[in-house]
Structure formats: structure tokens, C-alpha cells
Amino acid sequence: MATGESATPFGGHSRSDTARLEALSDGVIAVAITLLVLDLKVPHVGEESLWSALVGQWPSYAAYVTSFLVIGILWVNHHSIFRQIRYATRGLMLTNLTLLMLIVAIPFATSLVADYLTESGINAKVAMAAYNALALAIAVAMTVLWGYALRRPELLEPDVDVQAARRAFPRFSIGSTVYAVLILVSFLSALLALAGTFLVALYYAFEHLPKARPAEG
Amino acid sequence: MATGESATPFGGHSRSDTARLEALSDGVIAVAITLLVLDLKVPHVGEESLWSALVGQWPSYAAYVTSFLVIGILWVNHHSIFRQIRYATRGLMLTNLTLLMLIVAIPFATSLVADYLTESGINAKVAMAAYNALALAIAVAMTVLWGYALRRPELLEPDVDVQAARRAFPRFSIGSTVYAVLILVSFLSALLALAGTFLVALYYAFEHLPKARPAEG
Amino acid sequence: MATGESATPFGGHSRSDTARLEALSDGVIAVAITLLVLDLKVPHVGEESLWSALVGQWPSYAAYVTSFLVIGILWVNHHSIFRQIRYATRGLMLTNLTLLMLIVAIPFATSLVADYLTESGINAKVAMAAYNALALAIAVAMTVLWGYALRRPELLEPDVDVQAARRAFPRFSIGSTVYAVLILVSFLSALLALAGTFLVALYYAFEHLPKARPAEG
Amino acid sequence: MATGESATPFGGHSRSDTARLEALSDGVIAVAITLLVLDLKVPHVGEESLWSALVGQWPSYAAYVTSFLVIGILWVNHHSIFRQIRYATRGLMLTNLTLLMLIVAIPFATSLVADYLTESGINAKVAMAAYNALALAIAVAMTVLWGYALRRPELLEPDVDVQAARRAFPRFSIGSTVYAVLILVSFLSALLALAGTFLVALYYAFEHLPKARPAEG
């Protein structure tokens, strides 16, 4: 409240700040993941076969499934991080807003990939590289966010093992490099890069997260 | 929290995990059901009768009403299941994400049906079959989700009668077959299959759920 | 929970059912009111004046403002009703789903009015009549919902004065007739009917609701 | 509840009213900020360079980033205000609804700027002036909302220092004038005005808010 501003050492932000930050983040991520459906477009075939047209849309479905998984994993990671943060500062809020701004752009990048994946020239590669550049930016933003909080232990929940979290941080941050590699792969083969992006998300979903990422339990 | 990871036998996931899983699911389903309105398109008639054009859009309205009911029932079922689950594992989260991915595609399938329902050839049947194939996939995903939880009683709320729930499971899972039948009906008559889909949803809304499905109260 | 189904006299629905019903309703209404912005379309004017084009879009703005107010009032009313309902039955849930289905269609009807309001022929009147027919259907659905609950006092919160609420019901339900009148007015003048719809919403916002509608405080 | 209407001096509105008002506002703002992605459109280049086309879309990205930051700051401010308000009156609700109506229009204004920013004539300036006119209207609505609450201390949380808040009010309200200036700047240079809008939002994000705006902690 207005009068309590100086009561805490980091600008008077209370626990409820984080709760609201999470609520906004949840809302934004839920809408963004649902807007992916707008990238699935009804084909207009006239007298031709709708079935063939639907099958021919497989790049849209592949991009849809990949992005759904990517945003889903991001949501899990976002929660993993915020479960360990008790207080928000203005810097944290701005970093989180930047992160959300990048996540919200995923449906756009998905649409780009869906439209260009099967083009023969350089454009398919550019589309896929742009997608992974966005994924890289998101991974970096999340690393910055978590690193920001780790450097300010007074913002964390009291039961967070800060030393352990700091030891795990390099492994956490190194995850970003996979997207830098996938940008390069995009210029070899857009299709291969899309498969790689999907597999990386699947790997994070099953294996990596509970160990090297900020723990979830 | 980070340090509590080994405190519970299933990877440290706490009760709040399920709450958040439900919150994300609720948000996604609320957005998906609302995006159905984007399938209602303003007709552009010039000098002709707007009234006739609106009446001629009845396939859009029929598909809208059916899908609204379908997603509404799915929301009820999703809650019925999650009210009985206390802890989430990574496998459960991934199954739930797959389920959401399929539910979010319903506005696309609805648009497909609305655009092709009154076409004379095979395409109307293909559109309706695709719609029911999606419904079948959703029913199967929900059955997998509930079966997954039933095989891990340690994930369930303590007051769930696991034996009774397991006895009810075959009746629950058999519900999926109705959508397989509706795929076949689609190839007889798209209109009949749409009516069937609507009636099945209405039946679930009134009768079936409180008994054979995981109970709701 | 599964085992508690027979613990309450109305099918085992607990207080949390209503909370979730409200959460879904809130989510759906929040998305629907926000989707109204999609009816505002950027004019493409080439070398001509953007300013004139923006001013010429006033029917879009008028429809936007009216629908925003209408959905806002509906949200207030929906809460007024559900604050007095403790338990949900399947019938209540289905009635509420129907209500939401109609509310979600408002952006479509808004777009219809925005596109046809300034056409000279009958089409402007048909568009406005369709808008008010939807408003009438929503008012009727809300009346049915509240009447359903009033006939089942065991569903209500214990501090609701059922007798007083029943006495207020006729005045509540009579509100629907104003939309029937506005349908007729639409065929005299679409513009007059839009102004009427706006004024009715404004009247409800300021005066009527706290008295004859299910009370809010 | 219905029977408690006269229990409080301001129409029986309870604390939960504000909670719900905030929940609706949060939902609407989360959807509005996410709909900004719909202003990013996949370019269709045929055989030409997708990379050039994406780079050529920089006005869209600039408008996207600016509006994301603007809505994010608005969300923070909205919370800062409502954290200090305990009770809602109908006038407060209507003012808040007006505020939301203006915020929801931001994606439209963003699209306007993205489409016209690089046009050579007057239209770029008109688009940017319209954007800042909307920002001005939002700032005024927020000032009216906060002023409304400050004149009714019985609506505020008990620990709000009303005298201090009233002393800070002129500085708070003067913030609106920056948008009036930016409207004028728009007619000098649309690009300069966009940069100014971005910098103002960034300034509010870092500096201004915790002091002159209703305090946040």
C-alpha cells in the first residue's frame, strides 16, 4: 500500500506482486498458446479434393504441434522459476514483460514457418532461422530473469537453496546454445531444423527440466 | 521448491502443481471456446438480402452451437478428472498438454465443417469426418489421461475410491467408440453426422457424465 | 469427489463447482469483450485522407462502444446472480453454457451492425434487428437461469432472501421486453435502435440494476 | 448478497467486488496485450527475399514493442490503483469499464501505426496522432478513476495515507499532458512521436511510477 512503501528493502513490493505477475503471465501464455489455432487455415479447394488439401497442409500441423509443445514447456519453466521468487522488483517485472513479449510473438513465427516451410529457395531457411532466433531470444530472456533473481537472494523464497541453484545456473544457461545451433541448422535444412526444435522441446519435457533447470518440485 | 525435490515420492510435484495445471487448462479452454465466434463471418451481400444471407449461414451456426457444447462438456469432464488428482507428474503434464493441443484445434475443425457442410460432393463428408476424428482423438487423450492417473493411486486425492473408479473405467473409455462410429456416419451423410455429434454432446451433458464418467460431485 | 457424490441432496455438487463455473464464465466474457477490437479494422486509403476514413468508420466505433457496455453490464449481472448461488446442477450448468454461447456471439453481431449500419436499404435494419434479437435471447437466458435458481432455494446461498428475490423476479424478467421493442425500432431506424440499445445499457449501468435485478451488494 | 444491500454505506458493495473487478480487468488486459501479435503479419513475397520483407516490416515490430510496453505499464498502474481501493461503486465500475474499453482499442491503434508509419504524406502523422490521442484518453480515464476514489476515502483500504495520496495527485495527473505533447509531435514527425511514446513508457517503467504514481509496494 501507499504508506508501506519503505517497509521492505526492495521498494515495498509484497508477495502479492509475484502472484499477480504470475497471473498476468499465465493469462498471456494461455492466450498465446490458443492463438496458435489461427495459423490453421481452412483450405478453399472448389471441386478438388479437400482431403489432399488437408494433407498438403502438414507444415501447418507440424508447426502447430511444435509451437504448442514449445509454449507449454516455457509455461512449465516460467512457473518453475517464479515458484522460487517471492518478491518482484521493477527490473524483474520489466524483464518478465520482455519475456512475455517474445513468447507472444511465437504464433507469428509459427505462421511464418507454416507458410514457407515447403518453399524450395532460401525463404524456407530464413523462416525457420527466424523461428529459432526467437526461441534463442526467449531462452536468453529466461536465463537473464533467473540470473537476475539469483543475484538477489532477498527476492527468493526462504527455502530456496541459493548455492545449489547457482551451481546449476551454468547448466541452465547453456541450454540457450541449442537454439543458436538450430539457427545454423535452419540454413542447412528448414525441415531438419523444425524436427530438431520439436525434439529439443520433447527432450526438455521428459528429461532435462527436473534436473538442470530450476527445480520444479 | 528447489530443495524439496526429493520430499515426495513422485518427483517433488506438490498439490499446487495441479492447481496451476488446471488454471492453464481453464484459460486455454475459455479462449478456445470464445474463438469459435471467429468462425461466424459477416456476409457481404451488396444489394441483395442480408436476411437471406444470414439464414444461408445456418451451417456456421449449427457448427458453432455444436462445438460450443462439445468444448463446454470437455471442460466439465476435464474438471471432473482433475478434481480427483492431487499430484502431477511430467507424464501427466505432457498428456494434458496433448489434450489441450487437440481441444484448441476445435475452432479450426468447426470452421472446416461450416465452410464445407453444404457442398454436394465428397468434401462435406471429409470435413465432417475430420471433425469427428479430432473428437475421437480428444476422447482417447482424455481416456489415456484418466487411465494414467488411475494406475498411479499415489497421485489421486485421498478420498477417491480407486476400486470404484477402476470398475467405471471401461464404461468411461468405451465412450470414445461413439466418435469412431460418427466418422463412419460422416461418409454416409455429413449432416446426419453433425446432428449425431450434437446429440451425443447433449446426451453427455444431461445423462452420462455423473454416472460412468469420473464422478463430479 | 467421486466418493462424496451422494453426500449432498443435489447430485454432490459442491461450492467449488460454482466457483469454477464463474471462473470459466469470467474467462469467456473477458475474451469476448476483448475480441470486440477485431471489429475495428484499419482502413486502407492509398493517397486519400486517413483522417476522413477514420471518421467515416464511426459506425464501427459506435457499435464497439455499445457492445463493450452491453457485455460489461452482462458481466455485472452474471456476477450478481452467481453471488447468490452456492451449488450448481447440471441443468444450471447447461443454461449457463447457453448463456455464454449467446454472449460470445456479440462480437459477430457487432461486426454485422458496424458493416451495415449506414447502408441505405433494408439491410441496415436487418443487421440491427439481428443484434437486438441476440440481446433479447441473452436477456431471456439470464432470466431462465435466475428463475431456475429461485425455484431451487437449496442451491442458493443461505443469506439470500428468497421471498424478496421472488417478488423482484417479475420486474427482473420484464427487462427482456425492452429488447423486443428494440427489434421493432430497428425496422423504423437502425440508427435509432443502436442509440436505444446504448441508452438501455447506460440506464442499466446507472439506475436499474441495484434495485430490480438480483441485488449486487 | 441480496439481503445485505443496505449493510454498507455505499450500496452494499463488498471487498469481493473489487477482487472481481480486478480479475475481469486482468483478463481483459492479458487478452489485449496478446492480441498485439495479430498485428504481425506474415509477408507474402513469392520469389523475392523473405529476409528483406521481414526487415521491411520494422514499423510493425516497433509498434508491437511500444504497445506491449505501454499495456504492460498500464497493467502495473491499474494494479497500483486497485490495490488501494477496497470497495467499488457503480460509478467506479463504469469508469473502469471505460478505461478497459480504451485499453482494448490499443491493438487497433497499433495496427494503424504499423500500416501507415512509413507512408510519406500526412497519413503517417494522423495515424501516430490517433495513437497518442488514445494514450491521452487512457491517461485521463485513469486519472479520473483515481481522483474518483480519492474523493471517497470510505472506498479506500484503511492503510492508505489519503493526505499523501492527494498531495501526489497533481503530479500523477500531470503525466497525461505528455501524451498531449506527443500528439503535437506526431504532426512534426510520426517516427519521432513513436520513439517518444516508447521512451515515455520506458521512463514510467523505470523511474516515475514508484514515486508520483499511487505507490505500489
PDB file of C-alpha atoms in Angstrom, chain B residues 84 146 150 153 156 159-170, chain C residues 2-3:
ATOM      1  CA  GLN B  84      -9.652 -36.294  -8.254  1.00  0.00           C
ATOM      2  CA  TRP B 146      -7.561 -40.716 -16.616  1.00  0.00           C
ATOM      3  CA  LEU B 150      -5.803 -44.496 -12.092  1.00  0.00           C
ATOM      4  CA  PRO B 153      -3.169 -44.075  -6.940  1.00  0.00           C
ATOM      5  CA  LEU B 156      -5.010 -39.172  -6.509  1.00  0.00           C
ATOM      6  CA  ASP B 159     -10.884 -39.682  -0.759  1.00  0.00           C
ATOM      7  CA  VAL B 160     -11.077 -41.119  -4.282  1.00  0.00           C
ATOM      8  CA  ASP B 161     -12.498 -44.652  -4.298  1.00  0.00           C
ATOM      9  CA  VAL B 162      -9.873 -46.118  -6.616  1.00  0.00           C
ATOM     10  CA  GLN B 163     -11.562 -49.511  -6.920  1.00  0.00           C
ATOM     11  CA  ALA B 164     -14.880 -47.964  -7.945  1.00  0.00           C
ATOM     12  CA  ALA B 165     -13.135 -45.618 -10.359  1.00  0.00           C
ATOM     13  CA  ARG B 166     -11.293 -48.521 -11.947  1.00  0.00           C
ATOM     14  CA  ARG B 167     -14.512 -50.517 -12.290  1.00  0.00           C
ATOM     15  CA  ALA B 168     -16.112 -47.487 -14.011  1.00  0.00           C
ATOM     16  CA  PHE B 169     -13.113 -47.030 -16.326  1.00  0.00           C
ATOM     17  CA  PRO B 170     -14.212 -49.447 -19.105  1.00  0.00           C
TER      18      PRO B 170
ATOM     19  CA  ALA C   2     -16.014 -39.449  -6.512  1.00  0.00           C
ATOM     20  CA  THR C   3     -16.997 -40.962  -3.220  1.00  0.00           C
TER      21      THR C   3
END
